[in-house]
Structures are given as structure tokens and as C-alpha cells.
């Protein structure tokens, strides 16, 4: 029992250390970056006092920049007073003003899109309080997520101490088209009967951008040393309807053999995502005709994400 506690503690401590180090490293690097932009492009500028100015960059020299900011006209800002300067994507430039970047652009509920995270970025996510996970992008095309549940720790330490790891590779194929693949491996620290872990190997394509996208995926499950003969299909999407609101859906099509006849079993989801500049909250429901018999609106899903 003691060795099991040590193992789960090591996993938890490792994830927490990774999250802390990456957050501090990202903050340190951003603080060291020189304030420099390309005239003609739109930027969001955060000053040392926390105020934010957005607009098109007119000029840039060693001491100051000049921003054309809507009704304020040309604004001169000394570089010594600037904390950060971030380019605003065309998709975030709206007639009613500039939107902050989507803080949770690469993930739906369970699965992810093929749109890659930028190198050095990532997120921490908590699902229903009991599942904690984190993801970090080591390059512009490769990221690794991992997580663990804390129910086992709270339940008198009896196990089974479930955890997962999820490396992903993705890249841009063409304008608004992305391709990717990942492996999801899940297991327990404490053995449960003959359970030896399970995994899925997934490939997917995404069309769209960080605010509005659609992903089609196919995956094969692995258990007991062999892959499933039939793949699982998923279709997922998100659409951002305002600066702070988006809708998310993730849907699974699972082939099953019943009485020697192949049938497709579907599970769909629908949810709303509340957006902050670095945070998001998902309130969603998983449903199908069987679930609806007991819970008409579906099984609730709640998660909270912090981007870094």
C-alpha cells in the first residue's frame, strides 16, 4: 500500500512540477522578449499598469511605438511602459472591436482538434473536481497531455489511482486545414483484476480556425494486447458566437455487433463554453436515446481550463 501511495504521489508531483515550471518559463520568456512589431498589423498591447490598448501599428522605433486605436486616434506608447505586445489574428478582428484570442482553441470536451498549440503554451484543466490534467506544447507541432483522478486518494486510499497520458502531433496542411494524430493511454497504479491498461490510436482532420472549426476523427482501441477490429468515429466542432461565448459539440459513432449484425451506436453532446482571456468553463451534456430515458437532458459535463 505504501508503494502505491508513493507511485501516485510521484505522478501527481511530476504533473504539478511540469505545470509550475512551464508557467514560470513562459512568463520569464515573455518578460524578456523585446517589444517589436510590424507596421500595418493589429496588436493588443498590455501596459505595466494592466491597461490594454489595441490597434494598428503605425510606427516602431527603439523608444516608442505609435498605435492607431479607433476613436483615440494615434496613441504614442513608450516601450519601457509596455508589458507585452501580441499580434491579433484576422479572425479576432471584428466590426464591434477586437476579441481576445480563444484560450481553449484546441480542445473540445474529451478530444482535441488538429489545430496545434503554439510552442511553449499549454493549459491546466479540471473536470468535475476529481480529474486534473495538463497539456504542454514542446514544439509548434508536438504536445503532451497527462492527468489523474483524485477519487482514489479521497476514498481511504484504496485505489485504483487511474491516470492517462496523451501525446499529439499535428500540423497545418493548407489554409484552414489541419491534420493530426494522437495516442491516448490509460491505466491504474493499483492493479484491478486482469486490467492491463487500454489505449486508442487516433487520426483526425480539422477545417477552420481557432474560433470556428469542425473535426472528423477515426480511432482504434487497444486492450488485452490487441487492437479493435472496428474503428470509432467522432465528429466535433466549436463556434464562437461572441467575445465571451462559444458552443461546443463532440459526437461519437461506435460500431457494435448485436446478434451477429453490425449496428452503429451514437453518443452526442452539446454545450456552452464561457470564455475569459486565459480561462474557459464548459457546461455540456452527453446524450442519446438510452441516456434520455433516465436523464432527458443528458449526463452533465463540467470543466474549467486555464491557459498559459
Short mmCIF file of C-alpha atoms in Angstrom, two decimals:
data_model
loop_
_atom_site.label_atom_id
_atom_site.label_comp_id
_atom_site.label_asym_id
_atom_site.label_seq_id
_atom_site.Cartn_x
_atom_site.Cartn_y
_atom_site.Cartn_z
CA UNK A 1 0.00 0.00 0.00
CA UNK A 2 2.83 2.37 0.83
CA UNK A 3 4.45 1.85 -2.59
CA UNK A 4 1.10 2.63 -4.27
CA UNK A 5 0.85 5.93 -2.41
CA UNK A 6 4.44 6.73 -3.40
CA UNK A 7 3.69 5.99 -7.07
CA UNK A 8 0.58 8.14 -7.27
CA UNK A 9 2.35 10.91 -5.37
CA UNK A 10 5.21 10.84 -7.87
CA UNK A 11 2.79 11.15 -10.80
CA UNK A 12 0.87 13.97 -9.16
CA UNK A 13 4.05 15.78 -8.10
CA UNK A 14 5.56 15.42 -11.59
CA UNK A 15 2.49 16.93 -13.29
CA UNK A 16 2.37 19.79 -10.80
CA UNK A 17 6.09 20.50 -11.26
CA UNK A 18 5.69 20.48 -15.06
CA UNK A 19 2.76 22.90 -14.82
CA UNK A 20 4.66 25.22 -12.47
CA UNK A 21 7.90 25.19 -14.45
CA UNK A 22 6.21 25.75 -17.80
CA UNK A 23 4.11 28.60 -16.44
CA UNK A 24 7.15 30.28 -14.91
CA UNK A 25 9.24 29.67 -18.02
CA UNK A 26 6.56 31.12 -20.27
CA UNK A 27 6.23 34.18 -18.04
CA UNK A 28 10.01 34.62 -17.91
CA UNK A 29 10.42 34.35 -21.67
CA UNK A 30 7.58 36.75 -22.38
CA UNK A 31 9.08 39.24 -19.95
CA UNK A 32 12.43 39.02 -21.73
CA UNK A 33 11.05 39.44 -25.25
CA UNK A 34 11.71 42.75 -26.94
CA UNK A 35 8.68 44.86 -27.80
CA UNK A 36 8.72 44.89 -31.57
CA UNK A 37 6.01 44.75 -34.20
CA UNK A 38 5.36 45.02 -37.90
CA UNK A 39 3.73 48.27 -39.09
CA UNK A 40 0.31 47.71 -40.64
CA UNK A 41 -0.59 44.78 -38.38
CA UNK A 42 -3.04 44.92 -35.48
CA UNK A 43 -1.77 44.35 -31.92
CA UNK A 44 -3.10 44.10 -28.41
CA UNK A 45 -0.75 45.87 -26.02
CA UNK A 46 -0.75 45.36 -22.26
CA UNK A 47 0.87 48.11 -20.24
CA UNK A 48 2.76 47.65 -16.97
CA UNK A 49 -0.21 49.07 -15.04
CA UNK A 50 -2.53 46.42 -16.53
CA UNK A 51 -4.35 48.65 -19.01
CA UNK A 52 -4.82 47.34 -22.56
CA UNK A 53 -4.61 49.24 -25.84
CA UNK A 54 -5.47 47.69 -29.20
CA UNK A 55 -4.99 48.99 -32.69
CA UNK A 56 -2.97 49.04 -35.89
CA UNK A 57 0.77 49.65 -35.54
CA UNK A 58 1.79 52.82 -37.37
CA UNK A 59 5.46 53.08 -36.45
CA UNK A 60 8.04 51.40 -34.24
CA UNK A 61 11.42 52.71 -33.06
CA UNK A 62 13.80 51.96 -30.18
CA UNK A 63 11.93 54.08 -27.64
CA UNK A 64 8.26 54.10 -28.58
CA UNK A 65 5.53 52.78 -30.82
CA UNK A 66 2.57 54.57 -32.37
CA UNK A 67 -0.78 52.78 -32.46
CA UNK A 68 -3.89 53.84 -34.38
CA UNK A 69 -6.61 52.96 -31.88
CA UNK A 70 -10.16 53.66 -33.06
CA UNK A 71 -11.69 56.82 -31.61
CA UNK A 72 -8.49 57.66 -29.68
CA UNK A 73 -6.61 58.22 -32.92
CA UNK A 74 -2.83 57.85 -32.91
CA UNK A 75 -1.50 56.87 -29.49
CA UNK A 76 2.19 57.06 -28.57
CA UNK A 77 3.39 54.43 -26.10
CA UNK A 78 6.83 54.27 -24.52
CA UNK A 79 8.32 50.79 -24.76
CA UNK A 80 9.54 50.95 -21.18
CA UNK A 81 5.88 51.04 -20.07
CA UNK A 82 4.81 48.05 -22.19
CA UNK A 83 4.49 44.61 -20.57
CA UNK A 84 3.55 42.65 -23.68
CA UNK A 85 2.59 43.13 -27.32
CA UNK A 86 0.55 40.42 -29.05
CA UNK A 87 -0.46 40.25 -32.70
CA UNK A 88 -4.22 39.96 -33.21
CA UNK A 89 -5.32 37.30 -35.70
CA UNK A 90 -7.63 38.35 -38.51
CA UNK A 91 -10.34 36.07 -37.08
CA UNK A 92 -10.33 38.10 -33.85
CA UNK A 93 -10.74 41.47 -35.55
CA UNK A 94 -14.46 42.22 -35.52
CA UNK A 95 -16.54 45.21 -36.51
CA UNK A 96 -17.57 45.70 -32.89
CA UNK A 97 -14.00 45.57 -31.60
CA UNK A 98 -11.11 43.19 -31.08
CA UNK A 99 -11.66 39.81 -29.45
CA UNK A 100 -9.02 38.28 -27.22
CA UNK A 101 -7.57 35.02 -28.54
CA UNK A 102 -9.59 31.89 -27.79
CA UNK A 103 -7.96 30.47 -24.61
CA UNK A 104 -9.23 26.94 -25.33
CA UNK A 105 -8.98 26.66 -29.09
CA UNK A 106 -7.53 23.16 -29.45
CA UNK A 107 -9.86 21.08 -27.27
CA UNK A 108 -13.49 20.07 -27.33
CA UNK A 109 -14.75 18.08 -24.31
CA UNK A 110 -12.76 14.85 -24.35
CA UNK A 111 -10.99 15.03 -27.68
CA UNK A 112 -8.94 17.69 -29.41
CA UNK A 113 -8.73 19.29 -32.82
CA UNK A 114 -5.78 19.08 -35.20
CA UNK A 115 -5.06 22.78 -34.71
CA UNK A 116 -1.71 22.74 -32.87
CA UNK A 117 -0.81 24.70 -29.77
CA UNK A 118 2.00 27.22 -30.12
CA UNK A 119 5.36 26.16 -28.72
CA UNK A 120 5.63 26.93 -25.00
CA UNK A 121 1.88 27.22 -24.49
CA UNK A 122 -0.49 24.83 -22.76
CA UNK A 123 -3.31 24.54 -20.28
CA UNK A 124 -4.45 23.09 -16.97
CA UNK A 125 -7.91 21.53 -16.84
CA UNK A 126 -10.12 20.33 -14.02
CA UNK A 127 -13.14 18.16 -14.84
CA UNK A 128 -15.83 17.66 -12.23
CA UNK A 129 -13.31 18.49 -9.48
CA UNK A 130 -12.00 14.92 -9.44
CA UNK A 131 -9.96 14.78 -12.67
CA UNK A 132 -6.92 17.03 -13.11
CA UNK A 133 -4.92 17.28 -16.31
CA UNK A 134 -2.35 19.49 -18.02
CA UNK A 135 -1.03 19.88 -21.55
CA UNK A 136 2.19 21.47 -22.81
CA UNK A 137 3.39 22.14 -26.37
CA UNK A 138 7.09 21.25 -26.69
CA UNK A 139 7.15 22.43 -30.33
CA UNK A 140 4.68 24.09 -32.68
CA UNK A 141 3.58 20.61 -33.76
CA UNK A 142 4.00 18.32 -30.75
CA UNK A 143 2.21 18.50 -27.41
CA UNK A 144 1.76 16.10 -24.49
CA UNK A 145 -1.18 15.95 -22.10
CA UNK A 146 -1.49 13.91 -18.95
CA UNK A 147 -3.77 13.65 -15.96
CA UNK A 148 -5.02 11.68 -12.98
CA UNK A 149 -8.14 11.30 -10.85
CA UNK A 150 -8.21 12.07 -7.13
CA UNK A 151 -11.22 9.97 -6.15
CA UNK A 152 -8.89 7.09 -5.25
CA UNK A 153 -6.90 9.29 -2.88
CA UNK A 154 -10.06 10.54 -1.20
CA UNK A 155 -11.63 7.06 -0.92
CA UNK A 156 -9.48 5.91 2.01
CA UNK A 157 -6.54 5.39 -0.31
CA UNK A 158 -7.87 2.11 -1.64
CA UNK A 159 -7.07 2.83 -5.29
CA UNK A 160 -7.06 2.17 -8.15
CA UNK A 161 -5.29 5.52 -8.87
CA UNK A 162 -6.19 5.95 -12.55
CA UNK A 163 -4.03 8.12 -14.82
CA UNK A 164 -3.61 8.85 -18.53
CA UNK A 165 -1.07 10.29 -20.97
CA UNK A 166 -1.92 11.73 -24.38
CA UNK A 167 0.85 12.81 -26.82
CA UNK A 168 -0.29 14.54 -30.02
CA UNK A 169 1.34 15.58 -33.29
CA UNK A 170 -0.49 17.97 -35.64
CA UNK A 171 0.35 20.38 -38.42
CA UNK A 172 -1.16 22.73 -40.98
CA UNK A 173 -1.83 21.16 -44.38
CA UNK A 174 -3.35 24.12 -46.22
CA UNK A 175 -5.25 27.29 -45.46
CA UNK A 176 -7.73 26.44 -42.67
CA UNK A 177 -6.96 22.70 -42.98
CA UNK A 178 -5.04 20.74 -40.33
CA UNK A 179 -4.11 17.08 -39.81
CA UNK A 180 -3.07 15.29 -36.66
CA UNK A 181 -2.72 12.04 -34.74
CA UNK A 182 -2.52 11.12 -31.08
CA UNK A 183 -2.29 8.20 -28.69
CA UNK A 184 -4.32 8.05 -25.51
CA UNK A 185 -3.07 5.56 -22.90
CA UNK A 186 -4.87 5.00 -19.61
CA UNK A 187 -4.04 2.68 -16.73
CA UNK A 188 -4.12 2.34 -12.96
CA UNK A 189 -1.32 2.27 -10.40
CA UNK A 190 -3.05 -0.44 -8.39
CA UNK A 191 -3.99 -3.47 -10.47
CA UNK A 192 -7.69 -4.18 -10.91
CA UNK A 193 -8.42 -7.85 -11.71
CA UNK A 194 -6.83 -8.54 -15.09
CA UNK A 195 -6.95 -4.94 -16.32
CA UNK A 196 -3.67 -4.14 -18.07
CA UNK A 197 -4.49 -0.70 -19.38
CA UNK A 198 -6.15 0.48 -22.54
CA UNK A 199 -5.29 2.84 -25.37
CA UNK A 200 -6.64 4.45 -28.51
CA UNK A 201 -4.77 5.40 -31.67
CA UNK A 202 -6.48 8.30 -33.43
CA UNK A 203 -6.13 10.24 -36.65
CA UNK A 204 -8.08 13.40 -37.45
CA UNK A 205 -8.55 16.35 -39.78
CA UNK A 206 -9.77 19.81 -38.79
CA UNK A 207 -11.17 22.52 -41.02
CA UNK A 208 -11.48 26.07 -39.74
CA UNK A 209 -9.69 28.39 -37.36
CA UNK A 210 -9.27 28.83 -33.61
CA UNK A 211 -12.75 30.31 -33.22
CA UNK A 212 -14.81 28.16 -35.58
CA UNK A 213 -13.81 24.67 -36.61
CA UNK A 214 -15.00 21.17 -37.43
CA UNK A 215 -13.04 17.96 -36.80
CA UNK A 216 -13.55 14.43 -38.15
CA UNK A 217 -11.61 11.64 -36.45
CA UNK A 218 -11.23 7.88 -36.54
CA UNK A 219 -9.70 5.80 -33.78
CA UNK A 220 -8.86 2.20 -32.94
CA UNK A 221 -8.97 0.91 -29.40
CA UNK A 222 -6.30 -1.32 -27.85
CA UNK A 223 -6.78 -3.68 -24.92
CA UNK A 224 -5.52 -7.11 -23.86
CA UNK A 225 -2.64 -6.82 -26.29
CA UNK A 226 -4.63 -6.31 -29.48
CA UNK A 227 -6.41 -3.58 -31.46
CA UNK A 228 -10.14 -3.49 -32.04
CA UNK A 229 -11.28 -4.67 -35.46
CA UNK A 230 -13.74 -1.81 -35.88
CA UNK A 231 -12.87 1.89 -35.51
CA UNK A 232 -14.78 4.54 -33.58
CA UNK A 233 -15.67 7.72 -35.48
CA UNK A 234 -16.05 11.16 -33.94
CA UNK A 235 -17.31 14.44 -35.34
CA UNK A 236 -16.66 17.52 -33.23
CA UNK A 237 -16.96 21.25 -33.61
CA UNK A 238 -16.94 24.62 -31.93
CA UNK A 239 -18.23 28.02 -32.92
CA UNK A 240 -17.53 31.29 -31.14
CA UNK A 241 -20.62 33.48 -31.29
CA UNK A 242 -19.36 36.40 -29.22
CA UNK A 243 -16.32 37.67 -27.38
CA UNK A 244 -17.09 35.50 -24.32
CA UNK A 245 -19.42 32.74 -25.56
CA UNK A 246 -18.84 29.67 -27.75
CA UNK A 247 -20.77 26.47 -28.43
CA UNK A 248 -19.07 23.07 -28.38
CA UNK A 249 -20.18 19.65 -29.57
CA UNK A 250 -18.44 16.26 -29.63
CA UNK A 251 -20.14 13.18 -31.04
CA UNK A 252 -19.15 9.51 -31.14
CA UNK A 253 -20.24 6.78 -33.57
CA UNK A 254 -19.43 3.35 -32.16
CA UNK A 255 -19.86 0.16 -34.23
CA UNK A 256 -21.27 -2.80 -32.29
CA UNK A 257 -22.15 -6.34 -33.26
CA UNK A 258 -25.56 -7.38 -31.91
CA UNK A 259 -26.93 -10.83 -32.82
CA UNK A 260 -24.23 -11.10 -35.48
CA UNK A 261 -25.46 -7.87 -37.05
CA UNK A 262 -23.30 -4.74 -37.22
CA UNK A 263 -25.03 -1.70 -35.76
CA UNK A 264 -23.90 1.83 -35.06
CA UNK A 265 -24.33 3.25 -31.57
CA UNK A 266 -24.18 7.02 -31.21
CA UNK A 267 -23.48 9.36 -28.32
CA UNK A 268 -23.76 13.09 -28.91
CA UNK A 269 -23.02 16.13 -26.78
CA UNK A 270 -23.89 19.79 -26.76
CA UNK A 271 -22.57 22.54 -24.55
CA UNK A 272 -21.79 26.18 -23.98
CA UNK A 273 -18.28 27.49 -23.33
CA UNK A 274 -17.77 30.66 -21.30
CA UNK A 275 -14.54 32.42 -22.27
CA UNK A 276 -12.16 34.64 -20.35
CA UNK A 277 -8.84 35.95 -21.61
CA UNK A 278 -6.97 32.97 -20.11
CA UNK A 279 -9.80 30.77 -18.87
CA UNK A 280 -12.82 28.84 -20.08
CA UNK A 281 -15.70 26.95 -18.45
CA UNK A 282 -17.65 24.23 -20.25
CA UNK A 283 -21.19 23.27 -19.30
CA UNK A 284 -22.31 20.44 -21.55
CA UNK A 285 -24.48 17.33 -21.71
CA UNK A 286 -23.84 13.86 -23.14
CA UNK A 287 -26.93 12.18 -24.53
CA UNK A 288 -28.57 9.59 -26.76
CA UNK A 289 -31.90 7.75 -26.75
CA UNK A 290 -30.84 5.39 -23.96
CA UNK A 291 -29.46 8.12 -21.69
CA UNK A 292 -32.52 10.29 -22.32
CA UNK A 293 -34.77 7.59 -20.85
CA UNK A 294 -33.22 8.25 -17.44
CA UNK A 295 -31.96 11.84 -17.78
CA UNK A 296 -33.83 13.68 -20.51
CA UNK A 297 -31.29 16.49 -20.91
CA UNK A 298 -28.33 14.11 -20.74
CA UNK A 299 -25.41 13.47 -18.42
CA UNK A 300 -23.92 16.82 -17.32
CA UNK A 301 -20.29 17.66 -18.06
CA UNK A 302 -18.44 20.48 -16.30
CA UNK A 303 -14.83 21.53 -16.70
CA UNK A 304 -12.61 24.54 -16.04
CA UNK A 305 -9.50 25.37 -18.06
CA UNK A 306 -6.63 27.82 -17.50
CA UNK A 307 -4.38 28.57 -20.48
CA UNK A 308 -0.73 29.54 -20.13
#
